XYZ file of C-alpha atoms in Angstrom:
633
model
C -55.955 67.989 -148.768
C -52.768 66.469 -146.986
C -49.693 68.729 -147.298
C -47.021 66.971 -149.212
C -49.216 64.178 -149.719
C -48.581 62.850 -146.247
C -51.272 62.185 -143.603
C -51.406 61.234 -140.062
C -54.113 58.674 -139.462
C -53.875 58.869 -135.534
C -52.295 61.103 -133.088
C -52.305 59.822 -129.460
C -51.056 62.252 -126.984
C -49.527 60.750 -123.952
C -46.126 60.267 -122.523
C -45.739 57.170 -120.420
C -44.017 58.569 -117.360
C -43.871 56.984 -114.045
C -46.648 54.913 -112.033
C -45.549 54.890 -108.503
C -47.155 53.228 -105.435
C -45.499 52.673 -102.266
C -46.314 49.815 -99.910
C -47.177 50.214 -96.140
C -44.066 50.697 -94.043
C -44.727 47.604 -92.105
C -45.524 45.221 -94.987
C -43.437 42.241 -94.875
C -42.392 40.946 -98.182
C -40.253 37.808 -99.550
C -36.538 38.546 -99.643
C -35.464 38.452 -103.180
C -31.572 38.305 -102.918
C -29.912 35.389 -100.924
C -28.034 36.947 -97.806
C -24.948 35.183 -98.623
C -24.724 37.406 -101.760
C -25.531 40.565 -100.173
C -22.970 42.026 -97.726
C -25.223 44.362 -96.328
C -27.991 41.932 -95.438
C -27.515 41.928 -91.850
C -26.467 45.524 -91.449
C -28.912 47.080 -88.705
C -28.157 50.602 -89.870
C -29.764 49.815 -93.252
C -33.322 49.244 -94.447
C -34.392 46.596 -97.218
C -36.270 48.259 -100.171
C -37.522 46.257 -102.939
C -38.039 48.166 -106.082
C -40.791 46.429 -108.541
C -40.374 47.554 -111.958
C -43.884 46.718 -113.627
C -42.581 46.171 -117.197
C -42.248 43.069 -119.011
C -38.439 43.342 -118.807
C -35.838 41.064 -120.261
C -33.095 40.615 -117.526
C -30.115 39.963 -119.522
C -27.681 37.936 -117.625
C -24.237 36.359 -118.124
C -24.675 33.004 -119.799
C -28.460 33.252 -120.687
C -29.804 33.619 -124.301
C -33.136 35.090 -125.239
C -34.983 31.658 -125.451
C -34.243 30.936 -121.640
C -34.437 34.576 -120.379
C -36.847 34.630 -117.449
C -38.906 37.639 -118.796
C -39.678 37.593 -122.341
C -39.225 38.976 -124.903
C -37.838 41.814 -127.087
C -34.423 43.413 -127.172
C -36.307 46.636 -126.479
C -37.119 45.588 -123.059
C -33.639 44.151 -122.258
C -31.954 45.312 -119.306
C -28.064 45.035 -119.351
C -27.385 47.722 -116.483
C -29.307 49.292 -113.894
C -27.977 52.278 -111.757
C -29.900 53.259 -108.826
C -28.784 56.662 -107.405
C -29.870 57.509 -103.706
C -30.352 61.069 -102.510
C -31.168 62.035 -98.929
C -31.830 64.811 -96.650
C -32.510 65.382 -92.980
C -35.537 67.633 -94.056
C -38.182 66.287 -96.169
C -38.491 69.608 -98.264
C -34.391 69.141 -98.848
C -31.910 69.907 -99.955
C -31.237 66.441 -101.297
C -27.508 65.330 -101.706
C -25.812 62.090 -103.029
C -25.936 59.258 -100.338
C -25.052 56.011 -102.380
C -25.388 54.051 -105.629
C -26.811 50.535 -106.337
C -25.720 48.908 -109.583
C -26.743 45.854 -111.601
C -24.525 44.477 -114.596
C -25.767 41.540 -116.783
C -22.123 40.240 -116.831
C -21.893 40.066 -113.056
C -19.250 42.917 -112.799
C -19.055 45.350 -109.989
C -18.851 49.168 -110.159
C -16.169 51.074 -108.047
C -17.815 52.958 -105.116
C -21.168 51.381 -105.549
C -22.915 48.532 -104.073
C -23.559 45.409 -106.406
C -27.409 44.231 -106.614
C -29.261 41.426 -108.472
C -32.382 41.482 -110.431
C -34.891 38.784 -109.989
C -38.396 37.946 -111.363
C -41.976 37.972 -109.876
C -44.501 36.326 -112.296
C -44.333 37.258 -115.941
C -44.351 41.015 -115.729
C -42.435 42.283 -112.614
C -38.686 42.446 -112.192
C -37.502 43.019 -108.653
C -34.189 44.601 -107.373
C -33.359 44.416 -103.667
C -31.308 47.231 -102.142
C -30.618 48.152 -98.750
C -29.934 52.057 -98.263
C -28.668 53.802 -95.118
C -31.381 54.729 -92.517
C -31.782 58.048 -90.793
C -32.893 60.439 -93.626
C -35.514 61.135 -96.040
C -34.521 59.328 -99.248
C -35.194 59.499 -103.029
C -34.501 56.930 -105.717
C -33.408 57.560 -109.278
C -33.226 54.554 -111.613
C -31.288 54.627 -114.922
C -31.370 51.523 -117.185
C -28.958 50.642 -120.101
C -27.002 54.022 -119.428
C -24.171 53.928 -117.009
C -22.429 57.069 -118.226
C -23.682 60.500 -117.309
C -22.514 63.758 -118.675
C -22.496 67.075 -117.008
C -22.037 70.309 -119.277
C -20.923 67.895 -121.970
C -18.075 66.065 -120.058
C -18.596 62.589 -118.317
C -19.263 62.978 -114.647
C -17.832 60.409 -112.060
C -17.486 62.487 -108.767
C -19.796 60.925 -106.397
C -19.088 61.711 -102.704
C -21.482 60.492 -100.121
C -23.089 62.621 -97.640
C -22.337 62.248 -93.851
C -24.960 62.319 -91.126
C -24.141 63.002 -87.466
C -26.442 60.651 -85.245
C -28.665 58.248 -87.343
C -31.860 57.518 -85.505
C -31.643 60.290 -83.158
C -34.094 63.253 -83.367
C -31.351 65.667 -83.804
C -29.668 63.810 -86.478
C -28.506 66.155 -89.321
C -26.298 65.935 -92.426
C -23.075 67.195 -91.261
C -21.376 67.165 -94.907
C -23.494 67.258 -97.971
C -22.940 64.750 -100.715
C -21.808 65.500 -104.051
C -23.650 65.914 -106.420
C -26.731 67.803 -105.287
C -30.009 66.508 -106.340
C -30.442 69.861 -108.196
C -27.118 69.303 -110.127
C -27.795 65.780 -110.868
C -31.050 66.550 -112.462
C -29.083 68.364 -115.202
C -26.895 65.483 -116.275
C -27.500 64.274 -119.708
C -27.061 61.276 -121.758
C -23.703 60.886 -123.982
C -24.384 63.268 -126.878
C -24.646 61.995 -130.696
C -21.722 63.139 -132.823
C -23.083 63.778 -136.381
C -19.788 63.114 -137.710
C -19.277 59.880 -136.283
C -20.781 57.181 -138.575
C -21.349 54.610 -135.983
C -22.794 56.920 -133.370
C -26.336 55.756 -133.708
C -29.072 54.698 -131.062
C -29.603 51.008 -130.836
C -30.832 48.496 -128.342
C -30.598 47.877 -125.349
C -32.326 51.270 -124.909
C -31.981 53.805 -122.126
C -34.838 53.789 -119.687
C -35.625 55.894 -116.386
C -37.842 55.573 -113.285
C -37.845 57.368 -110.142
C -39.369 57.501 -106.703
C -38.974 61.159 -106.099
C -41.563 61.697 -103.112
C -39.186 61.164 -100.235
C -39.181 57.803 -98.343
C -39.086 58.348 -94.646
C -36.130 56.212 -93.462
C -35.247 58.286 -90.227
C -36.458 55.538 -87.730
C -33.286 53.392 -87.508
C -35.132 50.681 -85.437
C -37.546 49.883 -88.358
C -36.532 46.567 -89.916
C -39.427 45.642 -92.275
C -39.033 45.431 -95.740
C -40.833 47.976 -97.907
C -41.727 47.799 -101.515
C -41.839 50.443 -104.100
C -43.491 49.925 -107.499
C -42.619 52.008 -110.531
C -42.277 51.922 -114.399
C -39.260 52.384 -116.445
C -39.972 54.676 -119.530
C -37.735 54.634 -122.691
C -36.162 58.114 -123.222
C -36.025 57.543 -127.010
C -38.610 57.536 -129.793
C -38.951 54.374 -131.969
C -39.749 54.584 -135.869
C -41.194 51.416 -137.444
C -41.207 51.452 -141.280
C -43.615 49.541 -143.429
C -42.459 49.099 -147.100
C -42.959 46.232 -149.622
C -40.368 46.767 -152.302
C -42.325 44.868 -154.766
C -45.257 47.296 -154.570
C -43.464 50.588 -154.093
C -40.304 49.703 -156.394
C -38.239 51.247 -153.570
C -35.365 49.325 -151.633
C -34.812 51.427 -148.313
C -31.094 51.119 -147.422
C -30.632 53.714 -144.769
C -32.584 56.068 -142.299
C -31.543 59.136 -140.458
C -33.296 62.091 -138.815
C -32.705 65.826 -139.547
C -32.983 68.639 -137.164
C -32.663 66.213 -134.387
C -31.408 66.427 -130.702
C -27.960 65.131 -129.502
C -29.339 63.820 -126.005
C -31.635 64.280 -123.207
C -31.573 64.792 -119.436
C -33.109 61.930 -117.600
C -35.409 63.625 -114.621
C -37.400 64.720 -116.562
C -36.580 63.774 -120.223
C -35.861 67.304 -121.964
C -33.882 67.602 -125.240
C -30.349 68.852 -124.711
C -29.714 72.498 -125.850
C -26.195 73.321 -127.080
C -24.647 76.555 -125.702
C -24.402 77.598 -129.155
C -27.923 77.627 -130.515
C -26.778 76.929 -134.060
C -25.509 73.561 -132.799
C -28.474 72.587 -130.991
C -29.901 70.601 -134.111
C -28.169 67.919 -135.771
C -28.601 65.159 -138.669
C -28.238 61.713 -137.235
C -25.582 59.506 -138.843
C -27.280 56.904 -141.157
C -28.450 53.774 -139.696
C -28.572 50.814 -142.058
C -32.034 49.747 -142.765
C -31.981 45.787 -142.014
C -33.853 43.046 -140.407
C -35.978 40.256 -141.051
C -38.756 42.272 -142.757
C -36.827 44.965 -144.257
C -38.555 45.882 -147.426
C -40.726 43.031 -147.171
C -43.363 44.412 -144.636
C -43.098 45.987 -141.178
C -39.633 46.532 -139.949
C -40.090 47.316 -136.189
C -37.494 49.351 -134.528
C -36.050 50.666 -137.761
C -34.623 53.828 -136.134
C -34.515 55.341 -132.736
C -34.149 59.051 -131.983
C -34.346 61.364 -128.980
C -37.484 63.273 -128.777
C -37.522 66.445 -130.646
C -39.893 69.622 -129.740
C -42.404 71.025 -132.391
C -40.202 74.071 -132.914
C -37.213 71.866 -134.211
C -39.240 71.011 -137.359
C -37.502 67.651 -137.432
C -37.802 65.109 -140.257
C -36.861 61.537 -141.269
C -34.546 60.899 -144.130
C -34.998 57.727 -145.968
C -32.510 56.661 -148.389
C -32.472 53.853 -150.864
C -32.693 52.616 -154.482
C -35.586 53.126 -156.764
C -36.301 51.378 -160.029
C -39.842 51.383 -161.705
C -38.965 48.239 -163.698
C -36.892 45.252 -163.087
C -35.077 46.111 -166.317
C -34.306 49.639 -165.025
C -30.901 50.325 -163.509
C -31.749 51.291 -159.804
C -30.890 54.899 -159.063
C -29.932 56.319 -155.648
C -32.645 58.228 -153.949
C -33.172 60.349 -150.772
C -36.472 61.484 -149.374
C -37.388 64.060 -146.702
C -40.484 62.784 -144.524
C -41.417 65.899 -142.421
C -43.537 65.380 -139.248
C -46.173 67.841 -140.329
C -49.897 67.330 -140.292
C -52.347 69.504 -142.411
C -56.006 69.418 -141.828
C -58.539 71.771 -143.881
C -55.685 73.731 -145.133
C -54.063 74.362 -141.675
C -51.436 72.526 -139.737
C -48.004 72.334 -138.182
C -45.360 70.207 -136.992
C -45.829 67.311 -134.476
C -43.711 66.771 -131.751
C -41.337 63.529 -131.560
C -42.092 62.402 -127.900
C -40.198 59.777 -125.786
C -41.550 56.413 -125.335
C -43.619 56.759 -128.450
C -43.684 54.752 -131.697
C -44.076 56.161 -135.106
C -45.326 53.843 -137.860
C -44.276 55.245 -141.277
C -46.079 53.312 -143.933
C -44.821 53.840 -147.561
C -47.657 54.061 -149.805
C -46.173 55.310 -153.046
C -42.793 56.107 -154.527
C -40.944 57.383 -157.491
C -37.577 58.982 -158.170
C -38.740 62.398 -156.715
C -41.081 62.006 -153.969
C -42.298 59.538 -151.394
C -45.783 59.232 -150.177
C -46.217 58.143 -146.561
C -49.008 57.330 -144.143
C -47.685 58.091 -140.219
C -49.557 56.962 -137.105
C -48.389 57.581 -133.568
C -48.993 55.663 -130.584
C -47.864 55.194 -126.949
C -44.957 52.792 -126.963
C -46.738 49.950 -124.846
C -44.499 47.184 -123.248
C -47.101 44.516 -122.453
C -47.133 45.349 -118.751
C -50.269 45.760 -116.646
C -50.810 49.412 -115.363
C -53.457 50.782 -113.285
C -54.336 53.995 -115.298
C -57.210 56.331 -114.206
C -57.301 59.242 -116.955
C -59.741 61.018 -114.694
C -57.011 61.528 -112.030
C -54.773 63.270 -114.454
C -53.833 66.952 -114.312
C -55.791 69.345 -116.347
C -54.040 72.621 -116.947
C -55.992 75.875 -117.283
C -55.089 79.211 -118.706
C -51.825 80.624 -117.169
C -52.123 84.039 -115.546
C -49.262 86.613 -115.783
C -48.605 89.429 -113.146
C -46.409 92.162 -113.634
C -44.132 92.216 -116.681
C -44.161 88.114 -116.963
C -44.986 87.078 -120.348
C -46.997 83.959 -121.403
C -46.518 82.160 -124.760
C -48.736 79.380 -125.991
C -49.882 78.534 -122.395
C -46.823 76.560 -121.969
C -43.979 78.974 -121.879
C -43.326 81.982 -119.350
C -40.697 84.668 -119.303
C -40.519 85.844 -115.775
C -39.109 89.086 -114.646
C -36.237 88.886 -112.257
C -38.125 91.308 -110.172
C -39.272 89.399 -106.922
C -42.832 90.858 -107.048
C -43.526 89.660 -110.557
C -45.061 86.081 -110.839
C -47.280 83.909 -113.027
C -49.859 81.269 -111.911
C -50.778 77.802 -113.261
C -54.273 76.877 -112.468
C -54.809 72.961 -112.653
C -57.123 70.440 -111.344
C -56.735 66.709 -110.272
C -58.942 64.204 -108.470
C -55.777 62.891 -106.592
C -52.686 64.248 -104.877
C -50.042 66.164 -106.923
C -46.487 66.945 -107.167
C -45.018 70.229 -108.234
C -41.313 70.387 -108.854
C -38.828 72.691 -110.500
C -36.194 71.146 -112.829
C -33.425 73.212 -114.315
C -32.383 72.008 -117.762
C -28.832 73.116 -117.848
C -26.404 75.159 -115.500
C -22.612 75.167 -114.635
C -23.558 75.550 -111.084
C -26.496 74.864 -108.790
C -28.817 78.166 -109.698
C -32.245 77.556 -107.860
C -33.537 81.117 -108.903
C -37.355 79.925 -108.903
C -39.728 79.105 -106.343
C -43.198 77.480 -106.812
C -45.853 77.563 -104.291
C -49.026 75.345 -104.534
C -52.471 76.033 -102.891
C -55.496 73.825 -103.073
C -59.412 74.209 -102.872
C -61.493 71.018 -102.837
C -64.985 71.248 -104.570
C -68.056 69.583 -103.584
C -67.617 66.848 -106.477
C -64.354 66.029 -104.874
C -62.334 67.607 -107.449
C -59.416 69.568 -106.165
C -58.456 72.932 -107.877
C -54.956 73.940 -107.492
C -52.895 76.930 -108.100
C -49.248 77.102 -108.546
C -47.439 80.406 -108.143
C -43.944 80.698 -109.695
C -41.777 83.688 -109.013
C -38.073 84.467 -108.339
C -36.801 82.953 -105.170
C -36.270 85.802 -102.850
C -33.292 83.735 -101.051
C -31.407 83.414 -104.316
C -28.386 85.821 -104.669
C -26.396 84.301 -107.608
C -26.234 85.524 -111.163
C -27.298 82.457 -113.117
C -30.694 82.165 -114.418
C -31.066 78.876 -116.483
C -34.149 77.655 -118.182
C -36.450 75.749 -115.907
C -39.387 73.178 -116.307
C -42.230 73.322 -113.970
C -43.446 69.689 -113.603
C -47.087 69.076 -112.439
C -47.746 65.519 -111.973
C -50.809 63.292 -110.493
C -49.494 60.801 -108.161
C -52.279 58.389 -109.121
C -51.655 59.068 -113.037
C -49.062 58.522 -115.430
C -49.056 61.791 -117.444
C -47.033 64.803 -116.470
C -47.332 68.555 -117.597
C -44.518 70.579 -118.077
C -44.320 74.578 -118.161
C -41.174 76.172 -119.643
C -39.873 79.037 -117.596
C -37.148 81.601 -118.821
C -35.467 84.651 -117.058
C -36.347 87.976 -118.791
C -32.526 88.524 -119.613
C -30.765 90.987 -121.758
C -28.073 91.206 -124.352
C -24.563 91.819 -122.699
C -23.411 95.297 -122.510
C -19.875 95.595 -123.455
C -17.362 98.557 -123.097
C -13.571 99.199 -122.679
C -12.629 98.347 -119.247
C -11.766 101.627 -117.023
C -8.393 102.822 -116.351
C -5.935 101.732 -119.198
C -7.701 98.821 -121.059
C -5.104 98.660 -123.745
C -1.636 97.395 -123.691
C 0.389 99.042 -125.308
C -1.687 102.052 -124.241
C -4.097 103.536 -126.707
C -3.430 101.244 -129.485
C -6.503 98.703 -129.207
C -10.068 99.876 -129.067
C -13.473 98.539 -128.824
C -16.598 100.378 -130.531
C -20.077 99.217 -130.169
C -21.806 98.791 -133.670
C -25.444 99.828 -134.769
C -27.841 98.148 -132.389
C -31.044 96.596 -133.791
C -33.462 94.365 -131.777
C -32.146 91.439 -133.684
C -28.604 92.085 -134.457
C -26.180 93.651 -131.979
C -22.607 94.005 -132.958
C -19.230 95.572 -131.929
C -15.682 95.980 -133.512
C -12.508 95.040 -131.477
C -9.494 96.682 -132.915
C -6.070 95.185 -132.218
C -2.696 96.135 -133.151
C 0.218 93.719 -134.004
C 3.377 94.818 -132.273
C 6.530 94.967 -134.330
C 8.620 93.016 -131.219
C 7.553 89.632 -130.406
C 8.348 90.333 -126.859
C 5.599 93.120 -126.849
C 2.083 92.040 -125.740
C -0.841 93.367 -127.435
C -3.988 93.049 -125.345
C -7.447 94.807 -124.650
C -9.641 94.550 -121.770
C -13.419 94.588 -122.125
C -16.007 95.044 -119.237
C -19.035 92.809 -120.077
C -22.172 93.447 -117.962
C -24.968 90.696 -118.144
C -27.550 89.685 -115.640
C -27.441 85.885 -115.989
C -23.556 85.712 -116.636
C -21.576 86.010 -119.864
C -19.539 83.492 -122.045
C -16.936 83.754 -124.988
C -17.664 81.629 -128.153
C -15.957 81.337 -131.383
C -12.394 82.945 -130.590
C -9.907 82.369 -133.326
C -6.980 80.529 -132.520
C -4.745 83.603 -132.511
C -6.995 85.591 -129.974
C -6.736 84.369 -126.342
C -9.161 85.322 -123.607
C -8.282 84.820 -119.957
C -11.471 83.076 -119.269
C -14.207 81.349 -121.280
C -17.114 82.556 -119.056
C -17.887 84.056 -115.851
C -21.218 84.429 -113.587
C -19.664 85.631 -110.188
C -20.929 89.115 -110.801
C -22.965 90.882 -113.512
C -19.872 93.036 -114.602
C -16.945 90.830 -115.487
C -13.686 91.953 -117.246
C -12.177 89.825 -120.003
C -8.510 90.269 -121.321
C -8.080 89.561 -124.990
C -4.490 89.080 -126.023
C -3.148 88.576 -129.686
C -0.978 85.455 -130.402
C 0.809 86.595 -133.270
C 2.470 83.051 -133.752
C -0.665 81.099 -133.738
C -2.290 79.301 -136.800
C -4.350 81.626 -138.890
C -2.855 84.807 -137.649
C -3.323 87.460 -140.561
C -0.421 88.083 -142.819
C -1.876 91.089 -144.826
C -2.518 94.453 -143.005
C -4.676 96.113 -142.362
C -6.929 92.946 -141.865
C -10.463 94.015 -141.844
C -12.985 91.818 -140.502
C -10.223 89.182 -139.834
C -12.422 87.244 -137.525
C -15.735 87.290 -135.475
C -16.725 85.805 -132.228
C -19.792 86.188 -129.929
C -20.196 87.276 -126.230
C -23.286 85.576 -125.164
C -25.311 85.729 -121.933
C -24.600 82.630 -120.118
C -28.026 81.730 -119.011
C -29.663 82.571 -122.435
C -27.280 82.260 -125.532
C -29.716 83.841 -127.889
C -28.907 87.063 -126.122
C -25.544 88.039 -127.700
C -23.219 90.469 -129.219
C -21.441 89.569 -132.461
C -17.845 91.120 -132.303
C -15.730 91.714 -135.503
C -12.002 91.731 -134.936
C -9.994 94.026 -137.223
C -5.935 93.894 -136.898
C -3.597 96.513 -137.940
C 0.359 96.762 -137.859
C 2.262 99.034 -135.496
C 3.953 101.987 -137.520
């Protein structure tokens, strides 16, 4: 029996990631951009790199229409902007920092502090971008299509400062001034975040795509002048929903689609859903998107809805709205249905993940005023390009092994003790060379607190067994421990495996600061509440002063490995800072603003407000503080 009368007739697991192949260093290729259109063409300090995108992309340029576009066909393959961010280092192992940016815009416009490039066509399937990065260093390329705006910690980021190298071409060349941002910081940047309260904030074409060449390209030899070609695939960072409905058969006319328990946005490299600092605000309900198109309610409407990916634990679902009338003589009634992403087989089942670059086909099989029967199939979102894909080269993950007090959950999540002797190991196999990297999903500053070491053993059959040992970085001395993703990827394949790593962090400890924490002395206090594993509380008692010129304040010392933050203060209670991670023990000063909106007007004001003091690196570790306000006698 299928739970809720919905069944999944296919589930094909596989995220189309990146297919990368570099040509030989000396390979001579045909130029793709006229020299008179590229001011860097004759610069001997730069090397010509051709990026070949192996998708059937529709290059949208000023003055063209879809009928005469050089690469056919759909809006979903359309490229209106392409930003290529270049990061370099004098050492292959890094650290890498920002060097320069190359940009394409379909309207021919330029971008401040970036070099303009053109996109051209090779055959039917490949778009080419020619760029000339500076020589002298090891270099990586990160490509983002149709998403020129980047966010850092929720705010638009536009500070790009190029690195400076001392003596390009010389054996002693080094980076004398690091670029801004660092590669580590860049990998935490996100898409703009959807606002559930903004009716027009829906995902539409052109769709954001990403691709990267993250194995460093060696550009140290300044005398090398040949062109080099790198092939890659741009992968969409959203999920697509097609809806099949014939209103004559179902008696349902769909008018709108949205998603519940969805994510606001994602990081780009890798594509990881954004988590809000406040866990209660991580999941949103998407604004309704009008259900329209040539085949809406007449058959298969492709691209009816797009969403950012959503992990299984989100318990996400589609919301389908419309009008239902069993007979033509009946007055249509407004209806709304929840379509959960849940599969049940032989009485057991669970939620299914909404993955990037995947297509979900929702077939309406029956409807009435109270329920909707659907059949959902899931497939890779193919784009018609030709790819060399060898499944036998993919990474196969074994059973994770923990050491010390490190905990493993579902073989894909590890909670690592912050003791440097504790670690866990990831065994995996592949028939080709592999990459292992660490990406931090969010952090207000660089916090590379983990290290990963890979060893390999080749078997007689030619397969290679690898072990990736993950532990705390002994050189890290900071106090931030953000969640990280361990990425394991075969260079010959297109799949990547992700292991989530979290630090073993605790709830902040809160006490009144030493000395004289209260002003006036003795009138304000803090008392810890009854602590249970799930709910930890405290009470901050503040006194309103009779004289408006007398400040009423209280200092609390918060100790938290991982830093701390203050969330949800009422307008009439001010803190001298919102967060701090410089040291484990931080003192916050709380001051009453007796003239602010919402300040109590009847005393004593018991439980006048509540706020949270969270662990900055793990917001689920928190203390809920109740504020009581009394009046001076």
